[in-house]
Short mmCIF file of C-alpha atoms and ligand atoms in Angstrom, two decimals:
data_model
loop_
_atom_site.label_atom_id
_atom_site.label_comp_id
_atom_site.label_asym_id
_atom_site.label_seq_id
_atom_site.Cartn_x
_atom_site.Cartn_y
_atom_site.Cartn_z
CA MET A 7 91.23 129.13 -2.19
CA ALA A 8 87.87 128.27 -0.62
CA PRO A 9 87.61 124.67 0.56
CA SER A 10 84.54 124.16 -1.62
CA ALA A 11 86.73 124.59 -4.72
CA LEU A 12 88.62 121.41 -3.83
CA THR A 13 87.52 118.00 -4.97
CA PRO A 14 88.38 114.65 -3.40
CA ILE A 15 91.00 112.55 -5.13
CA GLU A 16 88.88 110.41 -7.43
CA ASP A 17 91.53 108.13 -8.82
CA TYR A 18 91.92 105.40 -6.25
CA GLN A 19 94.24 103.45 -8.50
CA PHE A 20 97.56 102.83 -6.93
CA ASN A 21 100.68 101.79 -8.71
CA TYR A 22 101.66 98.60 -6.91
CA GLU A 23 104.76 98.35 -9.11
CA ASN A 24 106.24 101.30 -7.29
CA LEU A 25 106.13 99.39 -4.04
CA LYS A 26 109.42 98.46 -2.54
CA SER A 27 109.61 94.72 -2.22
CA ILE A 28 108.13 93.55 1.03
CA ASP A 29 110.74 93.28 3.77
CA HIS A 30 110.95 89.83 5.36
CA SER A 31 114.33 90.28 7.04
CA LEU A 32 112.82 89.86 10.49
CA LYS A 33 111.50 86.44 9.56
CA THR A 34 114.26 84.47 11.31
CA THR A 35 113.83 86.43 14.56
CA ILE A 36 110.11 85.84 14.35
CA ASP A 37 110.41 82.12 13.53
CA ASN A 38 112.95 81.51 16.31
CA GLY A 39 110.75 83.47 18.69
CA ALA A 40 107.71 81.44 17.70
CA SER A 41 109.34 78.14 18.61
CA LYS A 42 110.63 79.49 21.92
CA THR A 43 107.14 80.85 22.61
CA LYS A 44 105.65 77.38 22.13
CA GLN A 45 108.10 75.85 24.55
CA LEU A 46 107.56 78.43 27.29
CA ILE A 47 103.80 78.51 26.95
CA GLY A 48 103.63 74.72 26.87
CA SER A 49 105.57 74.35 30.11
CA ALA A 50 103.64 77.12 31.88
CA LEU A 51 100.34 75.48 30.91
CA LYS A 52 101.53 72.05 31.99
CA ALA A 53 102.89 73.23 35.34
CA HIS A 54 99.59 74.93 36.15
CA VAL A 55 97.22 72.12 35.21
CA ASP A 56 99.39 69.42 36.79
CA ASN A 57 99.00 71.34 40.01
CA VAL A 58 95.20 71.10 40.02
CA ASP A 59 93.42 67.97 41.15
CA PRO A 60 89.75 68.40 40.22
CA ASP A 61 88.78 65.65 42.67
CA THR A 62 90.09 67.50 45.71
CA CYS A 63 90.68 71.16 44.76
CA ASP A 64 88.93 74.18 46.29
CA ALA A 65 86.18 75.91 44.31
CA GLY A 66 87.78 77.95 41.55
CA GLU A 67 91.23 76.36 41.57
CA GLU A 68 90.37 74.82 38.22
CA ASP A 69 89.32 78.20 36.78
CA PRO A 70 90.51 79.06 33.28
CA PHE A 71 93.79 80.98 33.07
CA PHE A 72 95.92 82.75 30.50
CA VAL A 73 99.58 82.41 29.68
CA ALA A 74 100.90 85.59 28.05
CA ASP A 75 104.22 85.83 26.24
CA LEU A 76 105.52 89.39 26.57
CA GLY A 77 108.30 88.47 24.13
CA GLU A 78 105.64 88.12 21.45
CA VAL A 79 104.41 91.68 22.13
CA TYR A 80 108.01 92.84 21.87
CA ARG A 81 108.52 91.07 18.52
CA GLN A 82 105.35 92.67 17.19
CA HIS A 83 106.85 96.03 18.12
CA LEU A 84 110.08 95.23 16.23
CA ARG A 85 107.99 94.21 13.27
CA TRP A 86 106.07 97.49 13.43
CA LYS A 87 109.22 99.61 13.57
CA LYS A 88 110.74 97.72 10.66
CA ASN A 89 107.70 97.96 8.40
CA LEU A 90 106.20 101.31 9.42
CA PRO A 91 109.22 103.38 10.47
CA ARG A 92 107.35 106.65 9.88
CA VAL A 93 104.38 105.75 12.03
CA THR A 94 104.35 106.13 15.84
CA PRO A 95 101.98 103.53 17.30
CA HIS A 96 99.49 104.48 20.05
CA TYR A 97 98.24 101.20 21.49
CA ALA A 98 94.42 101.02 21.67
CA VAL A 99 93.96 100.27 25.37
CA LYS A 100 90.42 98.88 24.96
CA CYS A 101 91.74 95.86 23.08
CA ASN A 102 93.41 94.40 26.16
CA PRO A 103 94.18 96.69 29.11
CA ASP A 104 96.58 94.15 30.66
CA LYS A 105 98.87 96.04 33.04
CA ARG A 106 102.06 94.18 32.14
CA VAL A 107 101.42 94.70 28.43
CA LEU A 108 100.71 98.41 28.98
CA SER A 109 103.89 98.93 30.94
CA LEU A 110 106.01 97.00 28.42
CA LEU A 111 104.60 99.14 25.61
CA ALA A 112 105.07 102.32 27.64
CA ASN A 113 108.72 101.41 28.23
CA LEU A 114 109.15 100.75 24.50
CA GLY A 115 108.03 104.32 23.80
CA VAL A 116 104.63 103.44 22.37
CA GLY A 117 101.83 106.00 22.89
CA PHE A 118 98.26 105.19 23.95
CA ASP A 119 94.79 105.53 22.42
CA CYS A 120 92.29 105.93 25.27
CA ALA A 121 88.53 106.31 25.02
CA SER A 122 87.42 106.96 28.62
CA LYS A 123 88.56 108.42 31.93
CA ALA A 124 89.53 104.98 33.24
CA GLU A 125 91.69 104.26 30.18
CA ILE A 126 93.35 107.67 30.42
CA ASP A 127 94.11 106.90 34.08
CA MET A 128 95.60 103.51 33.23
CA ALA A 129 98.10 105.19 30.92
CA LEU A 130 98.86 108.12 33.25
CA ASN A 131 99.22 105.83 36.28
CA ILE A 132 102.07 103.91 34.68
CA GLY A 133 103.90 107.16 34.09
CA VAL A 134 102.98 107.90 30.48
CA GLN A 135 103.19 111.64 29.73
CA PRO A 136 99.89 113.20 28.59
CA GLU A 137 101.41 114.16 25.21
CA ARG A 138 101.70 110.46 24.42
CA ILE A 139 97.96 109.92 24.84
CA ILE A 140 95.24 110.51 22.27
CA TYR A 141 91.65 110.57 23.52
CA ALA A 142 90.40 108.90 20.33
CA GLN A 143 86.67 108.91 20.97
CA PRO A 144 84.76 111.32 18.71
CA CYS A 145 81.71 111.39 21.04
CA LYS A 146 82.98 112.09 24.53
CA THR A 147 81.38 112.35 27.99
CA LYS A 148 81.47 115.98 29.19
CA SER A 149 82.99 115.26 32.59
CA TYR A 150 85.71 113.18 30.88
CA VAL A 151 86.59 116.12 28.64
CA ARG A 152 86.95 118.28 31.76
CA TYR A 153 89.12 115.53 33.25
CA ALA A 154 91.28 115.37 30.13
CA ALA A 155 91.72 119.15 30.39
CA GLN A 156 92.77 118.84 34.06
CA ARG A 157 95.29 116.13 33.22
CA ASN A 158 96.51 117.98 30.13
CA VAL A 159 95.57 115.20 27.68
CA LYS A 160 95.17 117.54 24.75
CA GLN A 161 94.91 115.34 21.69
CA MET A 162 91.36 114.23 20.91
CA THR A 163 89.18 113.37 17.94
CA PHE A 164 85.82 114.80 16.82
CA ASP A 165 83.50 114.14 13.89
CA ASN A 166 80.48 116.38 14.40
CA ALA A 167 79.44 119.98 15.13
CA ASP A 168 77.97 119.34 18.60
CA GLU A 169 81.28 117.92 19.74
CA LEU A 170 83.05 121.10 18.60
CA HIS A 171 80.72 123.20 20.77
CA LYS A 172 81.37 120.84 23.68
CA VAL A 173 85.14 121.15 23.29
CA LYS A 174 84.85 124.94 22.93
CA GLN A 175 83.03 125.07 26.26
CA LEU A 176 85.21 122.61 28.19
CA PHE A 177 88.68 122.48 26.66
CA PRO A 178 89.25 125.24 24.09
CA ASP A 179 93.00 124.48 24.01
CA ALA A 180 92.51 120.88 22.88
CA GLU A 181 94.44 119.65 19.85
CA LEU A 182 91.70 118.30 17.62
CA PHE A 183 91.78 115.57 15.00
CA LEU A 184 88.91 115.45 12.51
CA ARG A 185 87.90 111.81 12.19
CA ILE A 186 86.71 110.97 8.70
CA LEU A 187 84.60 108.11 7.41
CA THR A 188 86.27 105.24 5.61
CA ASP A 189 85.18 102.35 3.46
CA ASP A 190 85.37 99.58 6.08
CA SER A 191 83.37 96.98 4.13
CA GLY A 192 86.32 94.58 4.08
CA SER A 193 86.87 94.58 7.85
CA LEU A 194 85.84 92.23 10.64
CA CYS A 195 84.27 94.88 12.88
CA ARG A 196 82.88 97.88 11.04
CA LEU A 197 83.21 101.20 12.78
CA SER A 198 82.19 103.73 10.14
CA GLN A 199 78.47 103.19 10.66
CA LYS A 200 78.99 104.81 14.05
CA PHE A 201 81.86 107.28 13.67
CA GLY A 202 83.47 109.50 11.09
CA ALA A 203 82.56 112.64 9.13
CA SER A 204 81.78 112.15 5.45
CA LEU A 205 83.86 114.14 2.98
CA ASP A 206 80.91 116.34 2.09
CA SER A 207 80.68 117.54 5.70
CA THR A 208 84.33 118.19 6.51
CA ALA A 209 84.44 121.72 5.00
CA GLU A 210 81.49 122.79 7.14
CA LEU A 211 83.06 121.34 10.30
CA LEU A 212 86.37 123.06 9.61
CA VAL A 213 84.61 126.39 9.03
CA LEU A 214 82.80 126.00 12.35
CA ALA A 215 86.05 125.09 14.13
CA LYS A 216 87.57 128.25 12.67
CA GLN A 217 84.66 130.39 13.88
CA LEU A 218 85.01 128.86 17.36
CA GLU A 219 88.77 129.50 17.21
CA LEU A 220 89.54 125.86 17.93
CA ASN A 221 92.85 124.22 17.17
CA VAL A 222 92.44 121.48 14.56
CA VAL A 223 95.84 119.82 14.18
CA GLY A 224 95.16 116.76 12.07
CA VAL A 225 92.95 114.12 10.53
CA ALA A 226 92.17 110.65 11.92
CA PHE A 227 90.58 107.60 10.37
CA HIS A 228 90.03 103.92 11.16
CA VAL A 229 89.56 101.46 8.32
CA GLY A 230 87.67 99.02 10.59
CA SER A 231 88.98 96.47 13.04
CA GLY A 232 90.46 93.39 11.40
CA ALA A 233 90.89 95.10 8.03
CA SER A 234 91.69 92.84 5.12
CA ASP A 235 91.99 95.10 2.08
CA PRO A 236 95.06 97.33 1.73
CA LYS A 237 93.09 99.50 -0.72
CA ALA A 238 91.05 100.75 2.24
CA PHE A 239 94.22 102.38 3.60
CA ILE A 240 95.10 103.95 0.24
CA LYS A 241 91.67 105.51 -0.13
CA ALA A 242 91.65 106.74 3.46
CA VAL A 243 95.10 108.34 3.04
CA GLN A 244 93.92 110.08 -0.14
CA ASP A 245 90.77 111.31 1.61
CA ALA A 246 92.87 112.57 4.50
CA ARG A 247 95.03 114.49 2.01
CA PHE A 248 91.88 116.14 0.67
CA VAL A 249 90.88 117.26 4.19
CA PHE A 250 94.41 118.52 4.92
CA ASP A 251 94.11 120.71 1.80
CA GLN A 252 90.65 121.93 2.83
CA ALA A 253 92.04 122.86 6.24
CA ALA A 254 95.04 124.66 4.74
CA ALA A 255 92.68 126.74 2.57
CA LEU A 256 90.96 127.87 5.77
CA GLY A 257 94.22 128.80 7.45
CA PHE A 258 94.73 125.73 9.65
CA GLN A 259 98.21 124.28 9.78
CA MET A 260 97.57 120.59 10.26
CA HIS A 261 100.68 118.70 11.30
CA THR A 262 99.60 115.14 12.20
CA LEU A 263 97.79 112.29 10.45
CA ASP A 264 96.37 109.47 12.57
CA VAL A 265 95.91 106.30 10.49
CA GLY A 266 94.00 104.47 13.24
CA GLY A 267 93.96 100.72 13.89
CA GLY A 268 92.81 97.72 11.92
CA PHE A 269 96.21 96.04 11.54
CA ASN A 270 96.25 92.24 11.70
CA CYS A 271 99.14 90.21 13.01
CA ASP A 272 99.17 87.52 10.32
CA ASP A 273 101.41 87.54 7.23
CA ASP A 274 99.23 90.23 5.64
CA PHE A 275 100.68 92.83 7.96
CA GLU A 276 103.80 93.28 5.84
CA THR A 277 101.69 93.85 2.73
CA MET A 278 99.38 96.30 4.50
CA ALA A 279 102.33 98.17 5.97
CA THR A 280 104.13 98.39 2.63
CA VAL A 281 101.05 99.73 0.87
CA LEU A 282 100.33 102.19 3.69
CA SER A 283 103.94 103.42 3.81
CA ALA A 284 103.99 103.97 0.05
CA SER A 285 100.73 105.92 0.08
CA LEU A 286 101.87 108.03 3.04
CA ASP A 287 105.07 108.88 1.19
CA GLU A 288 103.12 109.76 -1.91
CA TYR A 289 100.58 112.07 -0.23
CA PHE A 290 102.22 113.39 2.94
CA PRO A 291 105.61 115.12 3.03
CA ASP A 292 108.12 114.08 5.70
CA GLU A 293 107.33 116.98 8.01
CA ILE A 294 103.85 115.65 8.63
CA ARG A 295 103.87 113.48 11.75
CA ILE A 296 102.12 110.13 11.35
CA ILE A 297 100.59 108.21 14.26
CA ALA A 298 98.45 105.05 14.44
CA GLU A 299 96.21 103.25 16.95
CA PRO A 300 96.90 99.52 16.61
CA GLY A 301 95.11 97.26 19.09
CA ARG A 302 94.81 93.61 18.13
CA TYR A 303 98.09 93.73 16.21
CA TYR A 304 100.09 93.95 19.43
CA VAL A 305 98.33 91.42 21.64
CA SER A 306 96.30 88.89 19.69
CA THR A 307 98.96 86.18 19.38
CA ALA A 308 100.56 86.80 22.78
CA PHE A 309 97.79 85.24 24.91
CA THR A 310 96.81 81.56 25.21
CA ILE A 311 93.97 80.40 27.46
CA ALA A 312 93.46 77.02 29.15
CA CYS A 313 89.95 75.84 30.12
CA HIS A 314 88.75 72.91 32.16
CA VAL A 315 86.14 70.39 31.00
CA ILE A 316 83.51 70.60 33.77
CA ALA A 317 80.84 68.34 32.27
CA ARG A 318 80.10 66.10 29.31
CA ARG A 319 76.98 64.79 27.68
CA THR A 320 77.22 61.63 25.59
CA ILE A 321 74.93 61.43 22.59
CA ALA A 322 74.50 57.96 21.17
CA ASP A 323 72.59 57.76 17.91
CA ALA A 324 71.30 54.20 17.85
CA SER A 325 70.04 54.38 14.26
CA LEU A 326 73.41 55.55 12.92
CA GLY A 327 75.47 53.67 15.47
CA THR A 328 77.51 56.82 16.24
CA THR A 329 78.52 58.49 19.47
CA SER A 330 79.29 62.18 19.85
CA TYR A 331 79.83 64.41 22.87
CA MET A 332 78.85 67.80 24.15
CA LEU A 333 81.65 69.27 26.27
CA TYR A 334 81.00 72.01 28.84
CA LEU A 335 83.96 74.24 29.73
CA ASN A 336 84.32 76.69 32.61
CA ASP A 337 84.63 79.64 30.20
CA GLY A 338 82.47 80.72 27.31
CA ALA A 339 80.80 83.44 25.28
CA TYR A 340 79.87 85.45 28.40
CA GLY A 341 83.46 85.19 29.58
CA ASN A 342 86.76 85.34 27.73
CA PHE A 343 85.15 83.94 24.59
CA SER A 344 83.08 87.12 24.25
CA SER A 345 85.26 87.60 21.16
CA ILE A 346 83.03 85.08 19.37
CA ILE A 347 80.07 87.45 19.64
CA PHE A 348 81.69 90.91 19.67
CA ASP A 349 84.71 90.24 17.48
CA HIS A 350 83.48 87.55 15.06
CA GLN A 351 86.21 85.12 16.04
CA ASN A 352 86.25 81.32 15.84
CA PRO A 353 88.73 80.23 18.51
CA GLU A 354 90.22 76.84 17.70
CA PRO A 355 90.02 74.26 20.49
CA ARG A 356 93.15 72.19 21.11
CA LEU A 357 93.82 69.41 23.59
CA LEU A 358 96.04 70.28 26.54
CA LYS A 359 95.62 67.42 28.97
CA CYS A 360 93.55 64.32 28.33
CA GLY A 361 93.39 61.18 30.45
CA GLY A 362 96.47 62.36 32.35
CA LYS A 363 98.53 62.81 29.16
CA ASN A 364 100.02 66.17 28.19
CA LEU A 365 99.02 66.79 24.57
CA PHE A 366 100.11 70.43 24.13
CA ASP A 367 100.92 71.15 20.49
CA VAL A 368 100.51 67.49 19.57
CA ARG A 369 97.73 67.80 17.07
CA ARG A 370 95.00 70.06 15.85
CA PRO A 371 91.33 69.15 15.94
CA GLY A 372 89.81 67.82 12.77
CA TYR A 373 92.66 68.24 10.37
CA GLU A 374 94.89 65.25 11.09
CA THR A 375 92.17 63.23 12.69
CA PRO A 376 89.27 63.08 10.25
CA SER A 377 87.99 59.85 11.73
CA GLY A 378 88.03 60.84 15.41
CA TYR A 379 85.21 61.60 17.81
CA GLU A 380 82.87 64.49 17.25
CA TYR A 381 82.37 67.23 19.82
CA SER A 382 80.45 70.43 20.29
CA ILE A 383 81.89 72.78 22.91
CA TRP A 384 79.86 74.94 25.27
CA GLY A 385 80.40 77.53 27.99
CA PRO A 386 79.26 77.19 31.62
CA THR A 387 76.24 79.57 31.67
CA CYS A 388 72.59 78.56 31.28
CA ASP A 389 72.17 80.35 27.94
CA GLY A 390 72.07 78.41 24.66
CA ILE A 391 74.00 81.17 22.88
CA ASP A 392 76.98 80.25 25.07
CA ASN A 393 78.64 78.03 22.46
CA ILE A 394 82.35 77.93 21.59
CA SER A 395 82.45 75.38 18.77
CA LYS A 396 79.51 73.81 16.96
CA CYS A 397 81.50 70.85 15.75
CA CYS A 398 85.09 69.65 15.97
CA THR A 399 86.87 66.31 15.94
CA PHE A 400 89.55 64.83 18.15
CA ALA A 401 91.19 61.40 18.04
CA GLU A 402 90.82 61.15 21.83
CA VAL A 403 87.83 60.57 24.03
CA ILE A 404 87.73 63.75 26.13
CA ASN A 405 86.30 63.46 29.62
CA VAL A 406 85.39 65.60 32.63
CA GLY A 407 88.57 66.87 34.26
CA ASP A 408 90.53 67.19 31.01
CA TRP A 409 91.86 70.53 29.76
CA LEU A 410 91.61 72.32 26.40
CA TYR A 411 93.55 75.38 25.27
CA PHE A 412 93.03 78.10 22.69
CA GLU A 413 95.73 80.26 21.08
CA ASN A 414 95.46 83.86 19.81
CA MET A 415 93.23 84.94 22.69
CA GLY A 416 94.82 88.33 23.41
CA ALA A 417 92.49 90.74 21.59
CA TYR A 418 88.95 91.65 22.66
CA THR A 419 88.64 88.69 25.05
CA LYS A 420 89.05 89.29 28.78
CA CYS A 421 88.27 93.01 28.42
CA SER A 422 84.67 92.28 27.38
CA ALA A 423 84.04 89.29 29.69
CA THR A 424 81.00 89.53 31.96
CA ARG A 425 80.05 88.06 35.34
CA PHE A 426 76.79 86.63 34.02
CA ASN A 427 75.51 83.67 36.01
CA GLY A 428 78.03 84.24 38.76
CA PHE A 429 81.09 83.15 36.81
CA THR A 430 84.15 85.26 37.43
CA ASP A 431 85.36 87.85 34.92
CA THR A 432 88.88 87.99 36.27
CA HIS A 433 91.38 85.27 35.55
CA ASP A 434 94.98 84.62 36.33
CA VAL A 435 97.51 85.59 33.74
CA GLU A 436 100.89 83.91 33.95
CA TYR A 437 103.64 85.75 32.11
CA VAL A 438 106.55 84.32 30.18
CA CYS A 439 109.04 86.07 27.93
CA SER A 440 110.49 84.37 24.86
CA GLU A 441 112.67 87.34 23.92
CA GLU A 442 115.71 88.15 26.00
CA ASP A 443 116.03 91.63 24.51
CA ALA A 444 112.62 92.46 25.92
CA LEU A 445 113.57 91.81 29.55
CA PRO A 446 114.92 95.32 30.29
CA PHE A 447 111.56 96.77 29.20
CA ILE A 448 109.39 94.55 31.35
CA GLY A 449 108.22 96.08 34.62
CA ALA A 450 107.54 94.00 37.71
C1 PLP B 10 89.09 99.84 18.44
C2 PLP B 10 89.84 101.02 17.97
C3 PLP B 10 91.20 100.87 17.65
C4 PLP B 10 91.94 99.55 17.64
O1 PLP B 10 91.52 98.78 16.56
P1 PLP B 10 92.30 97.43 16.17
O2 PLP B 10 91.51 96.92 15.02
O3 PLP B 10 92.27 96.53 17.35
O4 PLP B 10 93.66 97.80 15.76
C5 PLP B 10 91.90 102.02 17.30
N1 PLP B 10 91.28 103.23 17.25
C6 PLP B 10 89.98 103.40 17.55
C7 PLP B 10 89.39 104.76 17.49
C8 PLP B 10 89.22 102.30 17.90
O5 PLP B 10 87.91 102.45 18.16
#
């Protein structure tokens, strides 16, 4: 059968009634872990800030710092295995190339999604075998393809004809995944405007790959980072099925489907995973290997950052009789809060230490204190775009020398920080582990 005789699966309806009920049996482990996490992170934060005296310390001693709970990464892995038992995760290194996280994941048997020579090296240097790496960048640098060939990193994605010619020239033995376009309109960071072959171009690409005698082993997609609609996965799986059938008609024997990233770590994960599992089972027989490239799912909740209040501006409005404050922190949008600009996040400021009192986990801004003082929060650079929060409320009067903290700072934060204005882009990470079972997997 010629591939042109095939038509994409048009019926994107999905019978939700066939879904197994969503599995929440890990909930107790996760809840217990969450309270232990709080305790450990709280004491690590306190110990660090109590050790800094802003009136006498050396330059930089009051720099922002992270506390990372490797136990949280471990729990996310348990949660993955429970909910997506068919799918082998390949952690997307770009999301947070933290060495301790990478080595924990490597020891847990997770594979790696790398997009550059440096990322490939990070995985290889901690002892990951090349077969566990996918070079998941459809538009690759030529010298990096040669490097991948040297290091035997065979799995890689493509989505256009020029890339096929490049691979033919530099690494004809590569195991290629055809990355297809998805509907990513419901995601936080859209990727399909940049990457992915549309379904009306896949037949042509496969024919070319055949002529070049290249080895196309599977299909890859990414529904967009921070995906929110499980239907995006269903449609992408159906489209991938269509391309598998096209490839089979041309004599390719595809054996792997790569369902990409886009998984969130909130309660929606179980729903997403259940829908994805059901559609995989419906469209792909057991002998097809399924891999994924989760990034933020693994690390987002594991990292908390503490920042120091370096300056304050008091704004008294005489006509209204109100006072509000502008707070300036030693980290901002050009630093670890780059996630505000690149990843559309709104990190929530919380009080860590104020007027000598430890206020970790005591209260949230705004919610329980509607009648407190109003603040806007800014980063340390000279640029007006360097804003962390336009408006928030605290019961306390916050002053220079106090500390704030922000949770869920593990994904797309320190990896995209810059050195703009001479502020440092490297910060201390202190590690804790709230999960005893994870200890054997944690390297030094
Ligand atoms: C960024 C990226 C990922 C990770 O995405 P998350 O939304 O963080 O899971 C995976 N695969 C590719 C190709 C990516 O570009």
